[in-house]
Amino acid sequence: TRYLPDGKDLAESFPGSLEGSFAARLAHLFSTEIIDHMTHCLNIRSGFLHTYKLPQIYYHPEDTVAKNMAEAFGTSIIRPSQDKTGFFYSESGKPRLPTLVYEGGEANRSDEYTIKLGLRGIVRVMRQLEMIRIKPKVKGSPDTCHIAKNKFWIRSPLSGLMHQIKKVGKYVEKGEKLATITDPFGSTKHYDVTAPVGGIISAINTHPHVYEGQGIIELAELEKIPEPAFVEIPPVQPDIVSY
């Protein structure tokens, strides 16, 4: 999970302090004992509470080394991002070192697909950086990566119960129905949530009850791509050397 016992997100607590909250103290420890000595960074985190994220990679658009790392990692979707998250950025707004953010799954839930895909990607990046010398059993390049032009949340127009129609990873056309919001008190009133543009559903709210203005579906704007094969990631052991 991305959340600590005090409920705070570690990535949002940097640079931290010796006398702050638990998250601030842990962030300070990471900064002084680990981050100041790193040459490359791969941040791995889950999605939010009640939000399932399709495994994806972020990197700063000016970080060419990180872009090469992202392509080696091999997720279906990668996205250049200028979000200043946590310890990744200096005061000038640029990355302190080549940095990837791998995000997928849901907080407080073990998602086998996300874990195995992440582990495979980590080994690929380590091999690219010559940290390990494992030879892949299967020849060929990593999975084709597709760069998302833009990502945004579709917000609920009213409070009620959300009935999901399209699943995460599904490509949808502009105007296609994604979900329906209904009245929890039994009236026939309902509202259809549709896609404003064509793209991939990259994240979705997993809690049945939603409120007006809540982000319920995240859409990655890009051209149609093959849907992720959620069942094709082989077991972690003993086949890790094949990556």
Coordinates of C-alpha atoms in Angstrom, one line a residue:
T1 CA 0.0 0.0 0.0
R2 CA 1.0 3.6 -0.4
Y3 CA -0.3 4.6 3.0
L4 CA 1.6 4.4 6.3
P5 CA 0.0 3.4 9.7
D6 CA -0.8 7.1 10.4
G7 CA -2.8 7.3 7.2
K8 CA -0.4 9.5 5.3
D9 CA 1.2 9.0 1.9
L10 CA 4.9 8.7 2.2
A11 CA 5.6 10.2 -1.2
E12 CA 3.7 13.4 -0.1
S13 CA 5.8 13.7 3.1
F14 CA 9.2 14.5 1.7
P15 CA 11.7 15.9 2.6
G16 CA 10.4 15.2 6.1
S17 CA 11.7 16.1 9.5
L18 CA 13.1 14.6 12.7
E19 CA 10.3 16.0 14.8
G20 CA 7.2 15.6 12.6
S21 CA 4.7 12.9 12.1
F22 CA 5.6 9.2 11.6
A23 CA 5.4 9.8 7.8
A24 CA 7.6 12.9 8.1
R25 CA 10.2 11.1 10.2
L26 CA 10.3 8.1 7.8
A27 CA 10.7 10.4 4.9
H28 CA 13.6 12.2 6.6
L29 CA 15.2 8.8 7.2
F30 CA 14.8 7.8 3.5
S31 CA 16.2 11.2 2.4
T32 CA 19.3 11.1 4.5
E33 CA 20.2 7.4 4.5
I34 CA 19.0 6.2 1.0
I35 CA 18.0 8.9 -1.5
D36 CA 21.1 11.0 -1.1
H37 CA 23.2 8.0 -2.2
M38 CA 21.1 6.8 -5.2
T39 CA 21.9 7.1 -8.9
H40 CA 18.5 5.9 -10.3
C41 CA 15.1 5.6 -8.6
L42 CA 12.1 3.3 -9.2
N43 CA 9.2 4.2 -7.0
I44 CA 6.6 1.4 -6.7
R45 CA 3.2 2.2 -5.2
S46 CA -0.4 1.0 -5.3
G47 CA -3.4 2.9 -6.4
F48 CA -5.6 4.9 -3.9
L49 CA -8.1 3.4 -1.5
H50 CA -11.2 2.2 -3.4
T51 CA -9.4 2.9 -6.7
Y52 CA -8.0 0.2 -9.0
K53 CA -5.2 1.4 -11.3
L54 CA -4.2 -0.4 -14.5
P55 CA -0.4 -0.9 -14.1
Q56 CA 1.4 2.1 -15.6
I57 CA 4.6 4.0 -15.6
Y58 CA 5.2 7.8 -15.1
Y59 CA 8.4 9.7 -15.9
H60 CA 9.4 13.4 -16.3
P61 CA 9.3 14.4 -20.0
E62 CA 12.8 16.0 -19.7
D63 CA 14.3 12.8 -18.2
T64 CA 15.6 10.8 -21.2
V65 CA 17.3 8.2 -19.1
A66 CA 14.0 7.5 -17.3
K67 CA 12.2 7.3 -20.6
N68 CA 14.5 4.5 -21.7
M69 CA 14.0 2.8 -18.3
A70 CA 10.2 3.1 -18.8
E71 CA 10.4 1.4 -22.2
A72 CA 12.5 -1.4 -20.8
F73 CA 10.1 -1.9 -17.9
G74 CA 7.3 -2.8 -20.3
T75 CA 3.9 -1.7 -19.2
S76 CA 1.1 -1.1 -21.7
I77 CA 0.8 2.5 -20.8
I78 CA 3.5 5.0 -20.0
R79 CA 2.9 8.7 -19.4
P80 CA 5.2 11.7 -19.3
S81 CA 4.3 13.6 -16.1
Q82 CA 5.4 17.0 -14.7
D83 CA 3.7 16.4 -11.3
K84 CA 6.1 17.3 -8.6
T85 CA 5.7 14.3 -6.4
G86 CA 7.6 13.9 -3.1
F87 CA 11.4 13.5 -3.2
F88 CA 11.7 13.1 -7.0
Y89 CA 12.1 16.8 -7.8
S90 CA 14.6 19.5 -6.8
E91 CA 13.7 23.1 -6.1
S92 CA 14.1 23.9 -9.8
G93 CA 11.3 21.5 -10.6
K94 CA 13.4 18.9 -12.5
P95 CA 14.2 15.4 -11.3
R96 CA 17.1 15.0 -8.9
L97 CA 18.0 11.7 -10.6
P98 CA 16.5 9.4 -13.3
T99 CA 13.1 8.4 -11.8
L100 CA 10.3 6.1 -12.7
V101 CA 7.0 5.8 -10.8
Y102 CA 5.3 2.4 -11.2
E103 CA 1.7 2.5 -10.0
G104 CA -0.9 -0.2 -10.2
G105 CA -3.6 -2.2 -8.3
E106 CA -5.5 -0.9 -5.2
A107 CA -4.4 0.2 -1.7
N108 CA -4.6 -2.5 0.9
R109 CA -5.3 -5.2 -1.7
S110 CA -2.9 -7.8 -3.1
D111 CA -3.2 -7.8 -6.8
E112 CA -1.2 -10.7 -8.3
Y113 CA -1.1 -9.4 -11.9
T114 CA 0.2 -6.0 -10.8
I115 CA 2.9 -7.6 -8.6
K116 CA 4.1 -10.0 -11.2
L117 CA 4.2 -7.4 -14.0
G118 CA 6.1 -5.1 -11.6
L119 CA 8.6 -7.7 -10.7
R120 CA 9.2 -8.5 -14.3
G121 CA 9.7 -4.9 -15.1
I122 CA 12.1 -4.3 -12.2
V123 CA 14.3 -7.2 -13.5
R124 CA 14.3 -5.8 -17.0
V125 CA 15.4 -2.3 -15.8
M126 CA 18.1 -3.8 -13.6
R127 CA 19.4 -5.7 -16.6
Q128 CA 19.4 -2.6 -18.7
L129 CA 21.4 -0.7 -16.0
E130 CA 23.8 -3.7 -15.9
M131 CA 23.0 -4.3 -12.2
I132 CA 22.4 -8.0 -13.0
R133 CA 23.5 -10.2 -15.9
I134 CA 20.6 -12.6 -16.3
K135 CA 20.1 -13.6 -19.9
P136 CA 16.5 -13.7 -21.1
K137 CA 15.2 -17.1 -22.2
V138 CA 12.8 -15.6 -24.6
K139 CA 14.3 -13.4 -27.3
G140 CA 12.7 -10.1 -28.3
S141 CA 12.0 -6.7 -26.9
P142 CA 9.8 -5.8 -24.0
D143 CA 6.0 -5.4 -24.5
T144 CA 5.0 -2.6 -26.7
C145 CA 4.6 0.6 -24.7
H146 CA 2.0 3.2 -25.6
I147 CA 2.4 6.8 -24.5
A148 CA -0.8 8.4 -23.3
K149 CA -1.4 11.9 -24.6
N150 CA -3.4 12.9 -21.6
K151 CA -5.1 11.4 -18.6
F152 CA -8.1 12.8 -16.7
W153 CA -10.8 11.7 -14.2
I154 CA -14.4 11.6 -15.3
R155 CA -16.5 12.8 -12.3
S156 CA -19.8 11.7 -11.1
P157 CA -22.7 14.1 -12.0
L158 CA -24.7 13.1 -8.9
S159 CA -24.5 11.0 -5.7
G160 CA -25.8 7.5 -5.8
L161 CA -24.8 3.9 -6.6
M162 CA -22.3 3.3 -9.5
H163 CA -22.9 0.3 -11.7
Q164 CA -19.7 -0.4 -13.7
I165 CA -20.2 -1.4 -17.4
K166 CA -16.6 -1.2 -18.8
K167 CA -13.6 -2.8 -17.1
V168 CA -10.1 -1.4 -16.4
G169 CA -7.9 -1.8 -19.5
K170 CA -10.8 -1.7 -21.9
Y171 CA -10.6 0.6 -24.9
V172 CA -13.7 2.8 -25.4
E173 CA -14.8 5.1 -28.2
K174 CA -16.1 8.6 -27.7
G175 CA -19.7 8.6 -26.4
E176 CA -19.6 4.9 -25.3
K177 CA -21.3 4.2 -22.0
L178 CA -18.9 3.5 -19.1
A179 CA -21.2 3.3 -16.1
T180 CA -24.6 4.1 -14.7
I181 CA -25.3 6.1 -11.5
T182 CA -28.7 5.2 -9.9
D183 CA -30.7 6.4 -6.9
P184 CA -30.0 4.3 -3.8
F185 CA -33.5 4.9 -2.6
G186 CA -35.2 2.9 -5.3
S187 CA -36.4 5.6 -7.7
T188 CA -36.1 5.1 -11.5
K189 CA -33.8 8.1 -11.8
H190 CA -30.4 7.3 -13.3
Y191 CA -27.6 8.9 -15.2
D192 CA -25.3 7.3 -17.8
V193 CA -21.6 8.2 -17.7
T194 CA -20.1 8.3 -21.2
A195 CA -16.6 8.7 -22.5
P196 CA -15.8 12.3 -23.7
V197 CA -13.0 11.0 -25.9
G198 CA -11.6 7.7 -27.1
G199 CA -9.0 6.0 -24.9
I200 CA -8.2 3.3 -22.3
I201 CA -9.8 3.1 -18.9
S202 CA -6.7 3.4 -16.7
A203 CA -8.3 3.5 -13.3
I204 CA -11.8 3.0 -11.8
N205 CA -13.5 3.6 -8.5
T206 CA -14.3 0.3 -6.7
H207 CA -16.6 1.6 -4.0
P208 CA -20.3 1.2 -5.0
H209 CA -21.4 4.4 -3.4
V210 CA -20.2 7.6 -5.1
Y211 CA -20.9 11.3 -4.4
E212 CA -21.4 14.2 -6.7
G213 CA -18.1 15.5 -8.2
Q214 CA -16.1 12.4 -7.2
G215 CA -13.6 11.0 -9.7
I216 CA -15.0 7.6 -10.7
I217 CA -13.2 6.7 -13.9
E218 CA -9.8 7.7 -15.2
L219 CA -9.4 7.7 -18.9
A220 CA -6.0 7.7 -20.7
E221 CA -6.3 9.4 -24.1
L222 CA -4.5 7.4 -26.8
E223 CA -5.2 5.5 -29.9
K224 CA -6.7 2.0 -29.8
I225 CA -4.2 -0.6 -28.5
P226 CA -4.5 -4.3 -27.7
E227 CA -6.2 -4.9 -24.3
P228 CA -3.8 -6.0 -21.5
A229 CA -3.6 -9.8 -21.2
F230 CA -4.3 -10.1 -17.4
V231 CA -3.8 -13.9 -17.4
E232 CA -0.5 -14.1 -19.4
I233 CA 2.0 -13.2 -16.7
P234 CA 3.7 -16.4 -15.7
P235 CA 4.5 -17.4 -12.0
V236 CA 7.2 -15.4 -10.3
Q237 CA 9.2 -18.4 -9.2
P238 CA 11.1 -20.1 -10.7
D239 CA 10.7 -18.3 -14.0
I240 CA 12.0 -15.0 -12.9
V241 CA 15.2 -15.6 -14.8
S242 CA 13.2 -15.7 -18.0
Y243 CA 12.6 -11.9 -17.8

